[in-house]
CSV table of C-alpha atoms and ligand atoms in Angstrom, one decimal:
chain,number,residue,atom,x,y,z
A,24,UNK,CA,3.0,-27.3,5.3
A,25,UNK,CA,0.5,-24.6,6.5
A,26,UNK,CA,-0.9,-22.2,4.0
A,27,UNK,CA,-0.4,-18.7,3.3
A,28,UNK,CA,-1.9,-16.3,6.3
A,29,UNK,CA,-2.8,-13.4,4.3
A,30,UNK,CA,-5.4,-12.5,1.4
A,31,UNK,CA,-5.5,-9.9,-0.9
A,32,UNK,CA,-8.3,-8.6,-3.4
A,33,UNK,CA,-8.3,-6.5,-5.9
A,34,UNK,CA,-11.1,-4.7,-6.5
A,35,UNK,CA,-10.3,-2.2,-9.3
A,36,UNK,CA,-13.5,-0.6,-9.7
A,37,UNK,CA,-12.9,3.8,-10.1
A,38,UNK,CA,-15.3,6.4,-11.0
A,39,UNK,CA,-12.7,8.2,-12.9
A,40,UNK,CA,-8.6,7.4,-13.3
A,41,UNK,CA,-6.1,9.8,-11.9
A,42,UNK,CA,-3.8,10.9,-14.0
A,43,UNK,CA,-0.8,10.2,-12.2
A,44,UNK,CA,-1.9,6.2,-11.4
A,45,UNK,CA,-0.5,2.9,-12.3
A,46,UNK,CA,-2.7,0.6,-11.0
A,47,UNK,CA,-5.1,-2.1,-12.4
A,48,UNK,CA,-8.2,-0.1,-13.0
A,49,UNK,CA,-11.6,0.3,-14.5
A,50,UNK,CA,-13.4,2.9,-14.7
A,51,UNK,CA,-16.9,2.8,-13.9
A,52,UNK,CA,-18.7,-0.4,-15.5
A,53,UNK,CA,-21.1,-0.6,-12.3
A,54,UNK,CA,-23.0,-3.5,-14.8
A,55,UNK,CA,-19.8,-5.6,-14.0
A,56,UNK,CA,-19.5,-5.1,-10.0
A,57,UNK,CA,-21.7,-8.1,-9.5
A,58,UNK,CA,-20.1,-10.3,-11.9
A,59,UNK,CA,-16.8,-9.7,-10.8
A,60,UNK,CA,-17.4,-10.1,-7.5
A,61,UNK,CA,-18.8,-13.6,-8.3
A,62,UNK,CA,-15.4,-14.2,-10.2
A,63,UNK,CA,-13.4,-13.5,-7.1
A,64,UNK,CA,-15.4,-15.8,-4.8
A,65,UNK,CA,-15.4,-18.3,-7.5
A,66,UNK,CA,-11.4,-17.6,-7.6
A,67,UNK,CA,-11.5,-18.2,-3.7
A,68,UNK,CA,-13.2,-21.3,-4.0
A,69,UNK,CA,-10.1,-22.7,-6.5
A,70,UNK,CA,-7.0,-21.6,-4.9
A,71,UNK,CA,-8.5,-21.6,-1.1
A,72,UNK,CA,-6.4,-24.6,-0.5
A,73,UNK,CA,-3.2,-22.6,-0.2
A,74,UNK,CA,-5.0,-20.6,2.7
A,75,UNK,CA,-4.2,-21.0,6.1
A,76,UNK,CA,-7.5,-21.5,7.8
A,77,UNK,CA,-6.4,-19.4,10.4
A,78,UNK,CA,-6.0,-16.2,8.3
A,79,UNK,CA,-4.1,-13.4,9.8
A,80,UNK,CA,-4.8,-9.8,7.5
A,81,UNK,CA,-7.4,-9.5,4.5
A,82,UNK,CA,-6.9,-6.4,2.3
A,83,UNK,CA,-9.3,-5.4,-0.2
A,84,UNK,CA,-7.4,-2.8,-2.4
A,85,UNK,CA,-7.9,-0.7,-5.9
A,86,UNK,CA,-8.9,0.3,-7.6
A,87,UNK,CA,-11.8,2.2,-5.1
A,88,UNK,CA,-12.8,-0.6,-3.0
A,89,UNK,CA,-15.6,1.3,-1.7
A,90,UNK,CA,-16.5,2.4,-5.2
A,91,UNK,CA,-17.9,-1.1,-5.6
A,92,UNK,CA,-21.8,-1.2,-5.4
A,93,UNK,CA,-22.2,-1.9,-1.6
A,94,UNK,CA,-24.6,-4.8,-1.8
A,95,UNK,CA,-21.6,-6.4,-3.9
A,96,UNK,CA,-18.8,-5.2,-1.6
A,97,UNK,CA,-20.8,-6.7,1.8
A,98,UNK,CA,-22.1,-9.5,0.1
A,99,UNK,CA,-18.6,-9.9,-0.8
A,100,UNK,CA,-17.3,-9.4,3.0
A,101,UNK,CA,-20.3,-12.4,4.0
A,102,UNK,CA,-18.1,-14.8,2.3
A,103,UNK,CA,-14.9,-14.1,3.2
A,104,UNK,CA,-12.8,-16.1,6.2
A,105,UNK,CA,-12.6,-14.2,9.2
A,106,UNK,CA,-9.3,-12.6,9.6
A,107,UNK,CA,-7.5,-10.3,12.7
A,108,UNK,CA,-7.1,-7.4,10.4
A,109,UNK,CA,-8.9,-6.3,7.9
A,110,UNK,CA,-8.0,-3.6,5.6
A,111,UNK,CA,-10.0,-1.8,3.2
A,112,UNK,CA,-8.7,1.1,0.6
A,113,UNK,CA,-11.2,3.9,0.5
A,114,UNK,CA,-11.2,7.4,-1.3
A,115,UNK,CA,-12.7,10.1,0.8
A,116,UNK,CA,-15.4,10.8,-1.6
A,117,UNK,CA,-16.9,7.6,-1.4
A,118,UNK,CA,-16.8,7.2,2.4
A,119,UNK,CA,-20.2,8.3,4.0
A,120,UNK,CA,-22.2,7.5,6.7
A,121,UNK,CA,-24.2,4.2,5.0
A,122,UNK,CA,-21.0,3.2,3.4
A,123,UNK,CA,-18.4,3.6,7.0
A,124,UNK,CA,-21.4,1.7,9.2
A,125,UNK,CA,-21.5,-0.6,6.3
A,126,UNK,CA,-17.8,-1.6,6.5
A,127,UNK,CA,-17.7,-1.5,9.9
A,128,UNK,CA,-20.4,-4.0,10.4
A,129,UNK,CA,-19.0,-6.5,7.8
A,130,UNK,CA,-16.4,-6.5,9.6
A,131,UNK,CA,-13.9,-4.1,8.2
A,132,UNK,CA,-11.5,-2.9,11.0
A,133,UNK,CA,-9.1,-0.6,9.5
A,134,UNK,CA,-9.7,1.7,6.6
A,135,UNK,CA,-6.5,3.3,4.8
A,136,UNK,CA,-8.0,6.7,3.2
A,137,UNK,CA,-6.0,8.0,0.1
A,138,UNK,CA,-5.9,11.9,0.7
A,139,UNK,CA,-2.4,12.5,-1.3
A,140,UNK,CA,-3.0,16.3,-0.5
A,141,UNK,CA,-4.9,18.6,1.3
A,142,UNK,CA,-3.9,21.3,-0.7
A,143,UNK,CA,-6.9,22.2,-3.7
A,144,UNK,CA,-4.5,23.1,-6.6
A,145,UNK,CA,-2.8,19.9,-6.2
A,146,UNK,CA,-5.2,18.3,-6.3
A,147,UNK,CA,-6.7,19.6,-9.2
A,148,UNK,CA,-3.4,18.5,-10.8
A,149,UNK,CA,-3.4,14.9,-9.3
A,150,UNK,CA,-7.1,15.0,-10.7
A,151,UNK,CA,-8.5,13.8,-7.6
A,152,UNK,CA,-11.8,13.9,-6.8
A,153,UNK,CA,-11.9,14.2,-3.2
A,154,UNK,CA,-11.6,18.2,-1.6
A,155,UNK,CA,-9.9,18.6,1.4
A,156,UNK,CA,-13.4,18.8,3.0
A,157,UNK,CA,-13.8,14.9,2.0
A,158,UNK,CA,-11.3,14.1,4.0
A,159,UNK,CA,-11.8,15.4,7.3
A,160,UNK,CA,-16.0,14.3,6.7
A,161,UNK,CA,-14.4,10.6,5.4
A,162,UNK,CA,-12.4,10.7,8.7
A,163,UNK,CA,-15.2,11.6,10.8
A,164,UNK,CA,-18.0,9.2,9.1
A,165,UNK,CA,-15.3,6.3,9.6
A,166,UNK,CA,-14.8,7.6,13.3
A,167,UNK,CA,-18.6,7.6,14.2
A,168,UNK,CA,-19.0,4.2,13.0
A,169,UNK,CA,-16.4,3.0,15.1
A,170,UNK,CA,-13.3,2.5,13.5
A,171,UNK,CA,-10.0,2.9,15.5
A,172,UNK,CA,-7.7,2.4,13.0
A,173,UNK,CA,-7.5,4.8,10.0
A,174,UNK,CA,-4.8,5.5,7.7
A,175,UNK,CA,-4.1,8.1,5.5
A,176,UNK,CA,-2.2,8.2,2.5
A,177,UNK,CA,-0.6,11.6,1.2
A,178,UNK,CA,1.8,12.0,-1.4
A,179,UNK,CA,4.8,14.3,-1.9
A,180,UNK,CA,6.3,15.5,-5.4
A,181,UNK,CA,3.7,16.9,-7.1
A,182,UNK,CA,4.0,19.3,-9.9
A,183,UNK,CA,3.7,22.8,-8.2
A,184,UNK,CA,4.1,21.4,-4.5
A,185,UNK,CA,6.5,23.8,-2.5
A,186,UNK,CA,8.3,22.7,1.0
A,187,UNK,CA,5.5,24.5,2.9
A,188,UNK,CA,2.5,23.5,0.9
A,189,UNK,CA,3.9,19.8,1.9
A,190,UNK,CA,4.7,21.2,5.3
A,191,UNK,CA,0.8,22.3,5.3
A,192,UNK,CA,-0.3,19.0,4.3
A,193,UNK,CA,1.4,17.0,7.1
A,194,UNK,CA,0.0,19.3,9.6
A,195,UNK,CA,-3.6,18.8,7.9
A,196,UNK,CA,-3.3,15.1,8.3
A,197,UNK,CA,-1.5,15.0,11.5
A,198,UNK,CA,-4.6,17.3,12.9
A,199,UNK,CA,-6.9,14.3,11.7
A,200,UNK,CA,-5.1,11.9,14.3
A,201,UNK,CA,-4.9,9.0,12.2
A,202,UNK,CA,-3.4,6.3,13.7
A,203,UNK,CA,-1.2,5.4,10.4
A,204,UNK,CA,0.1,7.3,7.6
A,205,UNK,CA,1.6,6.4,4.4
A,206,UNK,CA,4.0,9.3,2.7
A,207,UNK,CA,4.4,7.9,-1.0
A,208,UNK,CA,7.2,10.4,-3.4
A,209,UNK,CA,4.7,10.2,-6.2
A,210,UNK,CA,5.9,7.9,-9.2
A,211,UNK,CA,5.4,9.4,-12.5
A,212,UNK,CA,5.4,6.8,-15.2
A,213,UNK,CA,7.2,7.6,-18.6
A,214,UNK,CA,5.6,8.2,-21.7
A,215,UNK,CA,2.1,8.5,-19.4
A,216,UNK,CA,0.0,11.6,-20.3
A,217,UNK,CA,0.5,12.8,-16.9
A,218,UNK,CA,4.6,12.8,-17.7
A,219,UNK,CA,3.6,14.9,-20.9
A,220,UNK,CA,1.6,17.4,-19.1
A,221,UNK,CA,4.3,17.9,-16.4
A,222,UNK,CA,7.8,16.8,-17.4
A,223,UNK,CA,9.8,20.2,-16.6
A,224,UNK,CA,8.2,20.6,-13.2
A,225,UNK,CA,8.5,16.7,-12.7
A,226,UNK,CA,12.0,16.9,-13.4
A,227,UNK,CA,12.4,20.0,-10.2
A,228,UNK,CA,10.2,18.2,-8.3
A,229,UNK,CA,12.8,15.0,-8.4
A,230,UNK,CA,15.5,17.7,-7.3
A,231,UNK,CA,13.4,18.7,-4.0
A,232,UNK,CA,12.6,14.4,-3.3
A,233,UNK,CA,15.3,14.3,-0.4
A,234,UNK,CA,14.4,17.2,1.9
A,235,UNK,CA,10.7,16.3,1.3
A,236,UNK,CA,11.5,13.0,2.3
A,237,UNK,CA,13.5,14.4,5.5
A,238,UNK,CA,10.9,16.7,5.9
A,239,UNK,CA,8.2,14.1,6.3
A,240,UNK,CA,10.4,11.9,8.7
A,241,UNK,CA,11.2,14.8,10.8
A,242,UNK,CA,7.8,16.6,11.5
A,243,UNK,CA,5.8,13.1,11.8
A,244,UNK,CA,8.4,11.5,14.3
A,245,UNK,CA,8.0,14.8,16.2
A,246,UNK,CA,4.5,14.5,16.2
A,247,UNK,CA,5.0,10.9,17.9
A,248,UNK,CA,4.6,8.8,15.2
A,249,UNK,CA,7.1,5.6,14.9
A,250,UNK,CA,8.6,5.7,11.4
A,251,UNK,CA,8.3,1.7,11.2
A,252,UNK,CA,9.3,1.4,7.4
A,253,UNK,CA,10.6,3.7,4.8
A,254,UNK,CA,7.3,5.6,3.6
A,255,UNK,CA,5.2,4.2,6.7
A,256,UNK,CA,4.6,5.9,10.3
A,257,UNK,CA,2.4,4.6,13.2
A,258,UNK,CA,1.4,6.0,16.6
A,259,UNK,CA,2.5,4.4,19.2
A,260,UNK,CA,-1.3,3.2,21.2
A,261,UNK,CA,-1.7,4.4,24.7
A,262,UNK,CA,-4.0,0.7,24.5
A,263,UNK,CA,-0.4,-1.3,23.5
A,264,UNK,CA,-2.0,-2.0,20.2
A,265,UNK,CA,1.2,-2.4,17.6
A,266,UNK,CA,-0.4,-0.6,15.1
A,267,UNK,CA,1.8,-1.3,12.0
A,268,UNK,CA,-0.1,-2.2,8.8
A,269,UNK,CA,-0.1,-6.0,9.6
A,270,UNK,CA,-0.9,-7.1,5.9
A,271,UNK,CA,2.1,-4.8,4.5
A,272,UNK,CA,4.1,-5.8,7.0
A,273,UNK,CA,4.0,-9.4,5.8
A,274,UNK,CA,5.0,-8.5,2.2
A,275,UNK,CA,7.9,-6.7,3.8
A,276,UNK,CA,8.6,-9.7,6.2
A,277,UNK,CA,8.7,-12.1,2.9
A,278,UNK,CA,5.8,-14.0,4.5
A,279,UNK,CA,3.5,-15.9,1.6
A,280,UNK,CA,0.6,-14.3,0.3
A,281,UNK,CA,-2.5,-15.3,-1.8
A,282,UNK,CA,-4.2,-12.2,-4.3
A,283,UNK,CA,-7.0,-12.6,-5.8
A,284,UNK,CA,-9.0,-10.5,-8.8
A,285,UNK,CA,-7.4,-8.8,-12.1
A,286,UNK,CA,-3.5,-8.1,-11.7
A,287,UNK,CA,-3.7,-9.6,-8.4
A,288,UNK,CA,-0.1,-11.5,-7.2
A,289,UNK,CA,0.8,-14.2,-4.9
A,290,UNK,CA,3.7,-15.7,-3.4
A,291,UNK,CA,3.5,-19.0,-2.2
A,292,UNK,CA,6.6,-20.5,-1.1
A,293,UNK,CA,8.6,-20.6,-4.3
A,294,UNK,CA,6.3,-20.1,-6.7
A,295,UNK,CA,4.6,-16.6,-8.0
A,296,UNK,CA,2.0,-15.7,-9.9
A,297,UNK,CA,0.2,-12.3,-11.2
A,298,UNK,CA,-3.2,-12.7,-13.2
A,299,UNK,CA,-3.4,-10.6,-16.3
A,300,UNK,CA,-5.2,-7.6,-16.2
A,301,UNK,CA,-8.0,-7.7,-18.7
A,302,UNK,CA,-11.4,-7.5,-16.8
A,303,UNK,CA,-13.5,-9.4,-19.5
A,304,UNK,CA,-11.2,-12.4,-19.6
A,305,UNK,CA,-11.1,-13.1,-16.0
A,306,UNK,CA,-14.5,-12.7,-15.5
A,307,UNK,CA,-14.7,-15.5,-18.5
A,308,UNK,CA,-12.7,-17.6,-16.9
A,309,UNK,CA,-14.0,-17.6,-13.8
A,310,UNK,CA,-17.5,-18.0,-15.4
A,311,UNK,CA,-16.6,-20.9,-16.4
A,312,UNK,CA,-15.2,-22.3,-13.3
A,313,UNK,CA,-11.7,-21.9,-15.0
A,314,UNK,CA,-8.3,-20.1,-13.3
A,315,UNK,CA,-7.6,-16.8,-14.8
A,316,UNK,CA,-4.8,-16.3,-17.3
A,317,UNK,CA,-1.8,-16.0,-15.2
A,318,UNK,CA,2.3,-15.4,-15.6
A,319,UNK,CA,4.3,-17.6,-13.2
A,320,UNK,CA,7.8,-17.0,-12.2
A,321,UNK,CA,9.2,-19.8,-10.1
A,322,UNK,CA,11.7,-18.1,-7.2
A,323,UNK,CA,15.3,-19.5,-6.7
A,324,UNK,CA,16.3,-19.5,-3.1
A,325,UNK,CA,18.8,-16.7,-4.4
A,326,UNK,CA,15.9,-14.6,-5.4
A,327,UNK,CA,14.3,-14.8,-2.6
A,328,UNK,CA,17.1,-14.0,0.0
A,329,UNK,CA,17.7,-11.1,-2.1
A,330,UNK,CA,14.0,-10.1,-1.8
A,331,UNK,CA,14.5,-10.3,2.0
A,332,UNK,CA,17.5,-8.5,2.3
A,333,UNK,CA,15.5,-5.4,0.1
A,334,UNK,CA,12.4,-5.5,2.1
A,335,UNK,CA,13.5,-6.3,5.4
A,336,UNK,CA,16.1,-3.2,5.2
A,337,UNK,CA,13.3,-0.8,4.6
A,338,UNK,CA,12.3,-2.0,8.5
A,339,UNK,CA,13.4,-0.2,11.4
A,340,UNK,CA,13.7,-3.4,13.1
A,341,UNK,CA,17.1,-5.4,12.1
A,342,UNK,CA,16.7,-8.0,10.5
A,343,UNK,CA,17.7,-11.3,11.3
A,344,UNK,CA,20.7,-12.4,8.7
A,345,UNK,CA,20.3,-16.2,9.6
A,346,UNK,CA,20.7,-17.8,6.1
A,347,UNK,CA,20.9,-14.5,4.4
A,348,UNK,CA,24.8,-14.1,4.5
A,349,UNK,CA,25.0,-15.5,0.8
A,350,UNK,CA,22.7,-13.1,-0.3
A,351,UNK,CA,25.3,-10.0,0.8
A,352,UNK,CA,28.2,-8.8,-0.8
A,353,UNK,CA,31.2,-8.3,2.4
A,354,UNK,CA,33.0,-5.7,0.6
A,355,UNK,CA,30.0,-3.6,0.1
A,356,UNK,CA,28.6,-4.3,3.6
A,357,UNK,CA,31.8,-3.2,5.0
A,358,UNK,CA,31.8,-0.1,2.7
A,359,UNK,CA,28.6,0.8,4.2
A,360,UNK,CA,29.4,0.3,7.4
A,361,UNK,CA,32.1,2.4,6.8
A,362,UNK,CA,29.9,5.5,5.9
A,363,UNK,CA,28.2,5.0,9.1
A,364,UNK,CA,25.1,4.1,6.7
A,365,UNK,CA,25.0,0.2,8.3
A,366,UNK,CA,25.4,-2.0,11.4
A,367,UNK,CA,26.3,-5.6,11.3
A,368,UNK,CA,25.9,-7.4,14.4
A,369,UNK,CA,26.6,-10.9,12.9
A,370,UNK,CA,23.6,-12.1,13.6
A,371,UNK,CA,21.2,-9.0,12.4
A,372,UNK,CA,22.0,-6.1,10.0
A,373,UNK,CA,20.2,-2.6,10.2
A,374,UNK,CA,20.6,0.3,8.0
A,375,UNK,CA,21.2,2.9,10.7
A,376,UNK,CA,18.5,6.6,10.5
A,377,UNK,CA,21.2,8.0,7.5
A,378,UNK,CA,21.4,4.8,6.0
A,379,UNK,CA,17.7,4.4,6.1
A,380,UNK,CA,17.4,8.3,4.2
A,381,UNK,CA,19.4,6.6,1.3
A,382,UNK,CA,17.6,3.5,1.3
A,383,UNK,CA,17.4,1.6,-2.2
A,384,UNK,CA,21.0,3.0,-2.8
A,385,UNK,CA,22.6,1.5,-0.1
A,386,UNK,CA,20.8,-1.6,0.0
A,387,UNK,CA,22.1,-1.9,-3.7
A,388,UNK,CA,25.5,-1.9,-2.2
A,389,UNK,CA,25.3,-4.3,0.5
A,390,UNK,CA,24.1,-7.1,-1.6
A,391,UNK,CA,25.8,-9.5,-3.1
B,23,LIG,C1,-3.7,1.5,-4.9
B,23,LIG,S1,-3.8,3.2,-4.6
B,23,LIG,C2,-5.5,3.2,-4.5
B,23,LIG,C3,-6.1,4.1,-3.4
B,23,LIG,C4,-7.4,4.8,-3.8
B,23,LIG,N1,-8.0,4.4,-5.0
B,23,LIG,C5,-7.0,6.3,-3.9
B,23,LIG,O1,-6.8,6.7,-5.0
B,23,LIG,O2,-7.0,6.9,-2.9
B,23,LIG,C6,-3.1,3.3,-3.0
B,23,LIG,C7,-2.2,4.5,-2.8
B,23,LIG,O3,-1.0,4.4,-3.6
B,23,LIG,C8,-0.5,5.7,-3.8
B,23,LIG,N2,-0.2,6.0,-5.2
B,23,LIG,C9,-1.0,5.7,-6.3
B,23,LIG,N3,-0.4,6.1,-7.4
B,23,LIG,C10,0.9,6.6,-7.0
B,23,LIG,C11,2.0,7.1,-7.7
B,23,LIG,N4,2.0,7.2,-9.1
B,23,LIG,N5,3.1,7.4,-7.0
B,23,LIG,C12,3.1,7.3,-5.7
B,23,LIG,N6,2.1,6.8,-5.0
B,23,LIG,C13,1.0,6.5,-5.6
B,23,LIG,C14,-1.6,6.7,-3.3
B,23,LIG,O4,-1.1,7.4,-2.1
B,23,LIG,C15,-2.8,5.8,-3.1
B,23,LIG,O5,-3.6,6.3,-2.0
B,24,LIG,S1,-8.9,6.5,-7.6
B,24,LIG,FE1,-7.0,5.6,-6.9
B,24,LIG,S2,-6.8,3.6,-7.9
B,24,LIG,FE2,-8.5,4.9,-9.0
B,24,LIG,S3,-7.4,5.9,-10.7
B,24,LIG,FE3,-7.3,7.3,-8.9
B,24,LIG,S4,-5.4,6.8,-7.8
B,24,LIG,FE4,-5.8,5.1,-9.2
């Protein structure tokens, strides 16, 4: 059996945490960037074997990747296998010339920027760091050093966001050309400080989710871009590049995965596996040439049609039912179907553009 054709890292390094975020982060520590790199080439070095040595996508996510103290982070790039994409997460503020001709000479070759707003008030709210300013100079730095596929991420939902400050903010980021955006409806977390400050506004920012949501589709599919899976858009390249996020696009295809670093999950055929979170305990482990502490879940065939079914819907492409059918419910297909929110073609099943507005709901319906 070959291994798994895609790596993920987690670097989780931040200068400061957003209020709004979920992720596995630490803030600041640069006395620790070192060491942990170390751990994650030591954690290479032990579950390696489940690579494919072939590797397909790397993506070195956050945390702030390109917070990391650059010797570590290209030191860090020197051993890594080569791979046909590779992805690095980078907030605007960080990205400047050194650091984009950096990246680009280790080997980087697509950078997904997280913007979330263009809009100043916002994000004073999101506490970002990064001014609208950053962006565009991130964008340009990354441009000059040669890359030729960018991403930017914005988010929609925040607390004081109207319908034309989002309006505003897709044409600041569509006037940037990137050749890939991610839309996110930002997630707010229960019982987070960032709930607490915002709950009332929260709650009429949930009202407004759909027409932002139809908003984004509509003005970034008029601006050309392909709208490939629910909260992700592409342009289609005059070169014939398909310029999908190939390392996402293997989560959503259920294809098997090795992660690597704190909180960091796999998939490997049935088996999955997320590494605790707690910086000083990995980097223990590892020190001592031991795995991190780790939760397994073992995944029943069930489980994982399931999974299929959920992520492959998200698609524009159908998906291929093959040995799905146990996995969907025919009553609720044919419901769906009914409501002109699915297509069943026996052999693949799409959610058709209405359908694909409603998403989770309907997918909910359709299985078994
Ligand atoms: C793993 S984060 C890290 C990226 C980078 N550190 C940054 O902040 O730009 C990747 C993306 O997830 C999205 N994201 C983070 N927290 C979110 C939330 N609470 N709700 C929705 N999207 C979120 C943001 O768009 C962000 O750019
Ligand atoms: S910079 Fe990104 S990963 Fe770090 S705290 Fe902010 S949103 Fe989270």
């Amino acid at each position: 059996m070959s291994g798994a054709r895609h790596l993920y890292l987690h670097l989780p390094f931040c200068a400061h945490r957003c209020g709004y975020c979920d992720f596995v982060t630490v803030v600041g520590r640069r006395g620790r960037h070192a060491a942990y790199v170390d751990a994650l080439l030591q954690e290479l070095e032990l579950e390696g074997g489940s690579l494919d040595p072939a590797l397909e996508t790397i993506f070195l996510g956050g945390g702030t990747p390109t917070f990391t103290s650059l010797p570590d982070l290209v030191r860090l790039f020197e051993a890594l296998p080569a791979a046909e994409e590779v992805t690095v997460e980078a907030n605007p503020e960080t990205v400047t010339a050194q650091v984009a001709h950096a990246l680009r000479a280790a080997g980087a070759t697509r950078i997904s920027l997280g913007a979330q707003t263009f809009r100043p008030r916002l994000l004073d709210v999101l506490e970002r760091v990064a001014q609208p300013d950053d962006v565009r100079r991130a964008v340009h730095h990354l441009r000059d050093a040669g890359f030729d596929n960018i991403s930017l991420d914005l988010v929609y939902g925040i607390p004081g966001q109207t319908t034309a400050d989002l309006d505003a903010d897709l044409d600041d980021a569509v006037a940037l050309e990137p050749e890939h955006l991610s839309c996110y409806e930002l997630e707010a977390k229960p019982g987070t400080r960032f709930t607490h400050a915002w709950g009332v506004e929260l709650a009429r920012q949930a009202d407004a989710m759909e027409e932002y949501f139809e908003r984004v589709v509509a003005r970034l599919t008029r601006s050309g871009y392909r709208w490939y899976e629910t909260a992700n858009f592409c342009r289609a390249d005059t070169a014939g590049r398909d310029l999908r996020a190939r390392h996402n696009l293997a989560y959503w295809l259920g294809h098997d995965y090795l992660g690597l670093g704190i909180g960091a999950v796999s998939t490997i055929e049935s088996r999955r596996w997320r590494n605790a979170p707690g910086l000083g305990r990995y980097l223990a482990a590892l020190t001592a040439g031991r795995r991190p502490e780790r939760e397994l879940e073992l995944l029943d065939p069930d489980v994982k049609a399931r999974e299929r079914v959920m992520l492959g819907l998200r698609l524009d492409e159908p998906l291929t039912v093959g040995g799905l059918r146990p996995a969907l419910d025919p009553e609720g297909l044919a419901r769906a179907e009914g409501l002109g929110l699915a297509v069943d073609s026996g052999e693949t099943l799409a959610l058709t553009r209405r359908g694909r507005f409603l998403g989770g709901a309907v997918t909910a319906e359709i299985l078994a």
